Amino acid sequence: MKENNKNYYPVLEDVSDYAEMEKQCQTLAKKTVLWVLPWNAVSLNEADTYDEAYLAHVKTIFSIAEGYSLKILLTPELTLFSLPSWVMQELNRVKLNEESIRFECPYQSRNETDQACLFTFFLALFFLGNDLFPEIKHEGESIQDFLQEQCIFAMKHAARRLKKNTNIEGFYFSKMLSEEFIYSYIKDIHSIQLKNNERSEKLVISPELIKTKVDDFKLCFKNEIIKKHDHFVFKSDTN
């Protein structure tokens, strides 16, 4: 059982043994807890397909939690290891096919280089794609808009499937969706840039810029979710 360091929300850990889940819920009775919702747990091998078996499993867990008066905050997870396989395929497609992109990441090992570089590139496309790489498209749509829409749609689908679990309070944005975490990666974006990098040189990537981009995403996320769940609250590490 983990705790969130900032606001001290315990994390309800996913287990397949429902008897073990009963024990967790009994220990956490009457608390507000976080449920980590990895993007790749919801989204399958294509952008618009979802893992209904996983969501049914989560629904069962939340029903158990409801019996112990637990309130739940859904926590979207966007890490290298929680990206859907189709996102990884898209990143590799861009990496291989976009002649204007070069990858030069100075990390300790080749494996670390590949992984950290690819995740940095994902964050750059997700939050700054329209500014840094406007020429990169997915079927005519900007890559930033496409990735953000699909992430939000996946979380919206999860909320819809779990709507009968009345103990869901809303969403919680962890430090992995904070400007500090994202800036720690994107600040070195000069290592992943356009070969003709006039555009990226003109754009100063500052903590303030990242905060604006992250806040814009969170606002879009909230506005889309509350269309069907206007009672949801939205919390983060910063409040």
Coordinates of C-alpha atoms in Angstrom, one line a residue:
M1 CA 0.0 0.0 0.0
K2 CA 1.6 3.2 -1.2
E3 CA 1.0 6.8 -0.3
N4 CA 1.0 9.9 -2.4
N5 CA 3.7 12.1 -0.8
K6 CA 2.2 15.5 -1.4
N7 CA -1.4 15.1 -0.3
Y8 CA -1.0 11.8 1.4
Y9 CA -3.7 10.0 -0.5
P10 CA -3.1 6.2 -0.2
V11 CA -2.9 4.3 -3.4
L12 CA -5.3 1.4 -3.8
E13 CA -3.1 -1.2 -5.5
D14 CA -4.4 -3.4 -8.3
V15 CA -4.5 -7.1 -7.4
S16 CA -6.3 -9.9 -9.1
D17 CA -7.1 -11.7 -5.8
Y18 CA -10.4 -10.1 -4.6
A19 CA -9.9 -11.5 -1.1
E20 CA -6.7 -9.6 -1.0
M21 CA -8.5 -6.5 -2.2
E22 CA -11.0 -6.9 0.6
K23 CA -8.1 -6.8 3.1
Q24 CA -6.7 -3.6 1.4
C25 CA -10.1 -1.9 1.5
Q26 CA -10.7 -2.9 5.1
T27 CA -7.4 -1.3 6.1
L28 CA -8.2 1.8 4.1
A29 CA -11.9 2.0 5.2
K30 CA -13.5 5.5 4.9
K31 CA -10.5 7.1 3.2
T32 CA -10.1 8.8 -0.1
V33 CA -7.7 6.7 -2.2
L34 CA -6.0 7.0 -5.6
W35 CA -6.5 4.4 -8.3
V36 CA -3.7 4.6 -10.9
L37 CA -5.2 4.3 -14.4
P38 CA -2.5 3.6 -16.9
W39 CA -3.3 4.7 -20.4
N40 CA -2.2 1.3 -21.8
A41 CA -4.5 -0.6 -19.4
V42 CA -7.5 1.2 -20.9
S43 CA -6.4 1.5 -24.5
L44 CA -5.6 -1.6 -26.6
N45 CA -3.6 -2.0 -29.8
E46 CA -5.5 0.7 -31.7
A47 CA -6.4 4.2 -30.7
D48 CA -10.2 3.7 -30.5
T49 CA -10.3 0.2 -28.9
Y50 CA -10.5 -0.3 -25.2
D51 CA -9.9 -3.2 -22.7
E52 CA -13.4 -3.9 -21.4
A53 CA -12.2 -6.9 -19.4
Y54 CA -9.8 -4.6 -17.5
L55 CA -12.6 -2.1 -16.9
A56 CA -14.9 -4.8 -15.6
H57 CA -12.2 -5.9 -13.2
V58 CA -11.8 -2.3 -12.0
K59 CA -15.6 -2.0 -11.6
T60 CA -15.6 -5.1 -9.3
I61 CA -12.8 -3.6 -7.2
F62 CA -14.6 -0.3 -6.8
S63 CA -17.7 -2.2 -5.8
I64 CA -15.7 -3.9 -3.0
A65 CA -14.2 -0.5 -2.0
E66 CA -17.7 1.0 -1.8
G67 CA -18.6 -1.5 0.8
Y68 CA -15.8 0.0 3.0
S69 CA -16.8 3.6 2.3
L70 CA -13.7 4.3 0.2
K71 CA -13.8 7.4 -2.0
I72 CA -11.8 7.0 -5.2
L73 CA -9.8 9.5 -7.4
L74 CA -8.9 8.1 -10.8
T75 CA -5.3 8.9 -11.6
P76 CA -4.3 9.0 -15.3
E77 CA -0.8 7.6 -15.7
L78 CA 1.4 8.9 -18.6
T79 CA 4.9 7.3 -18.2
L80 CA 7.1 5.5 -20.7
F81 CA 5.8 2.2 -19.5
S82 CA 2.1 3.2 -19.5
L83 CA 2.0 4.3 -23.2
P84 CA -0.3 2.1 -25.4
S85 CA 1.5 0.0 -28.0
W86 CA -0.1 2.0 -30.8
V87 CA 1.5 5.2 -29.3
M88 CA 4.9 3.5 -29.3
Q89 CA 4.4 2.4 -32.9
E90 CA 3.4 6.0 -33.9
L91 CA 6.5 7.4 -32.2
N92 CA 8.7 4.9 -34.0
R93 CA 6.9 5.7 -37.3
V94 CA 7.7 9.4 -36.9
K95 CA 11.2 8.6 -35.8
L96 CA 11.9 6.5 -38.9
N97 CA 9.9 8.4 -41.5
E98 CA 10.2 12.1 -40.7
E99 CA 13.4 13.2 -42.3
S100 CA 13.3 16.5 -40.5
I101 CA 13.8 14.9 -37.1
R102 CA 17.0 13.8 -35.6
F103 CA 17.7 12.0 -32.3
E104 CA 20.8 12.8 -30.3
C105 CA 20.4 12.1 -26.6
P106 CA 23.4 11.9 -24.3
Y107 CA 22.5 9.3 -21.7
Q108 CA 24.5 6.7 -19.9
S109 CA 23.8 3.6 -22.0
R110 CA 22.3 2.8 -25.4
N111 CA 19.2 1.2 -23.9
E112 CA 18.7 4.2 -21.6
T113 CA 19.3 6.5 -24.6
D114 CA 16.6 4.8 -26.7
Q115 CA 14.0 4.8 -23.9
A116 CA 14.6 8.2 -22.4
C117 CA 14.9 9.8 -25.8
L118 CA 11.7 8.3 -27.0
F119 CA 9.8 9.3 -23.9
T120 CA 11.2 12.9 -24.2
F121 CA 10.0 12.9 -27.8
F122 CA 6.5 11.7 -26.7
L123 CA 6.3 14.5 -24.1
A124 CA 7.4 17.0 -26.7
L125 CA 4.8 15.9 -29.2
F126 CA 2.1 15.6 -26.6
F127 CA 2.5 19.1 -25.0
L128 CA 4.5 21.1 -27.6
G129 CA 3.9 19.3 -30.9
N130 CA 2.0 22.3 -32.4
D131 CA 4.9 24.6 -31.6
L132 CA 8.0 22.4 -32.2
F133 CA 6.8 20.0 -34.9
P134 CA 3.7 21.4 -36.7
E135 CA 4.5 19.4 -39.8
I136 CA 4.1 16.1 -38.0
K137 CA 0.5 14.8 -38.6
H138 CA -1.6 11.8 -38.0
E139 CA -4.0 11.4 -40.9
G140 CA -4.0 15.1 -41.5
E141 CA -4.5 16.0 -37.8
S142 CA -1.7 17.6 -35.7
I143 CA 0.1 15.0 -33.7
Q144 CA -0.3 16.9 -30.5
D145 CA -4.1 17.2 -30.9
F146 CA -4.4 13.6 -31.9
L147 CA -2.4 12.2 -28.9
Q148 CA -4.2 14.5 -26.4
E149 CA -7.6 13.6 -27.8
Q150 CA -7.0 9.9 -27.7
C151 CA -5.7 10.1 -24.1
I152 CA -8.8 12.0 -23.0
F153 CA -11.1 9.8 -24.9
A154 CA -9.6 6.7 -23.2
M155 CA -10.1 8.2 -19.7
K156 CA -13.6 9.4 -20.7
H157 CA -14.4 5.9 -21.8
A158 CA -13.1 4.5 -18.5
A159 CA -15.3 7.0 -16.5
R160 CA -18.3 6.0 -18.6
R161 CA -17.8 2.3 -17.9
L162 CA -17.4 3.0 -14.2
K163 CA -20.2 5.4 -13.8
K164 CA -22.3 3.1 -11.6
N165 CA -19.6 3.1 -9.0
T166 CA -20.8 6.1 -7.1
N167 CA -17.7 6.2 -4.9
I168 CA -15.7 7.7 -7.7
E169 CA -15.1 11.4 -6.7
G170 CA -13.3 12.4 -9.9
F171 CA -9.7 12.6 -11.2
Y172 CA -6.4 13.3 -9.6
F173 CA -3.4 14.6 -11.6
S174 CA -0.2 13.2 -10.1
K175 CA 3.2 14.7 -10.2
M176 CA 3.8 12.9 -13.5
L177 CA 1.4 15.5 -15.0
S178 CA 3.1 18.4 -13.3
E179 CA 5.2 21.0 -15.1
E180 CA 8.2 20.2 -12.9
F181 CA 8.2 16.5 -14.0
I182 CA 7.6 17.3 -17.6
Y183 CA 10.1 20.1 -17.8
S184 CA 12.8 17.8 -16.3
Y185 CA 12.5 15.9 -19.6
I186 CA 11.6 18.6 -22.2
K187 CA 14.2 21.1 -21.0
D188 CA 16.8 19.2 -23.1
I189 CA 14.7 19.2 -26.2
H190 CA 17.6 20.7 -28.1
S191 CA 18.9 17.2 -28.3
I192 CA 15.7 16.1 -30.2
Q193 CA 15.1 18.8 -32.7
L194 CA 14.5 19.7 -36.3
K195 CA 17.5 19.4 -38.6
N196 CA 16.6 22.8 -39.7
N197 CA 16.1 24.0 -36.2
E198 CA 15.2 27.7 -36.7
R199 CA 11.7 27.1 -35.2
S200 CA 12.9 25.3 -32.1
E201 CA 15.6 27.9 -31.4
K202 CA 13.1 30.7 -31.5
L203 CA 10.9 28.9 -28.9
V204 CA 12.3 29.2 -25.4
I205 CA 11.2 26.1 -23.4
S206 CA 10.8 27.5 -19.9
P207 CA 9.0 26.1 -16.9
E208 CA 6.4 28.8 -17.4
L209 CA 5.7 27.6 -21.0
I210 CA 5.4 24.0 -19.8
K211 CA 3.0 25.1 -17.1
T212 CA 0.8 26.8 -19.6
K213 CA 0.8 23.7 -21.9
V214 CA 0.1 21.3 -19.0
D215 CA -2.7 23.6 -17.7
D216 CA -4.2 23.8 -21.2
F217 CA -4.3 20.0 -21.4
K218 CA -5.8 19.6 -17.9
L219 CA -8.5 22.2 -18.8
C220 CA -9.4 20.3 -22.0
F221 CA -9.4 17.0 -20.0
K222 CA -11.8 18.5 -17.4
N223 CA -14.1 20.1 -20.0
E224 CA -14.5 16.8 -21.8
I225 CA -15.1 14.7 -18.7
I226 CA -17.6 17.0 -17.1
K227 CA -19.9 16.8 -20.1
K228 CA -21.1 13.5 -18.7
H229 CA -19.8 13.7 -15.1
D230 CA -20.4 17.2 -13.9
H231 CA -20.2 16.1 -10.2
F232 CA -16.6 15.1 -10.6
V233 CA -13.8 17.0 -8.8
F234 CA -10.4 17.5 -10.3
K235 CA -7.4 17.6 -7.9
S236 CA -3.6 17.5 -8.4
D237 CA -0.3 17.5 -6.5
T238 CA -0.5 21.2 -6.4
N239 CA -3.8 21.6 -4.6

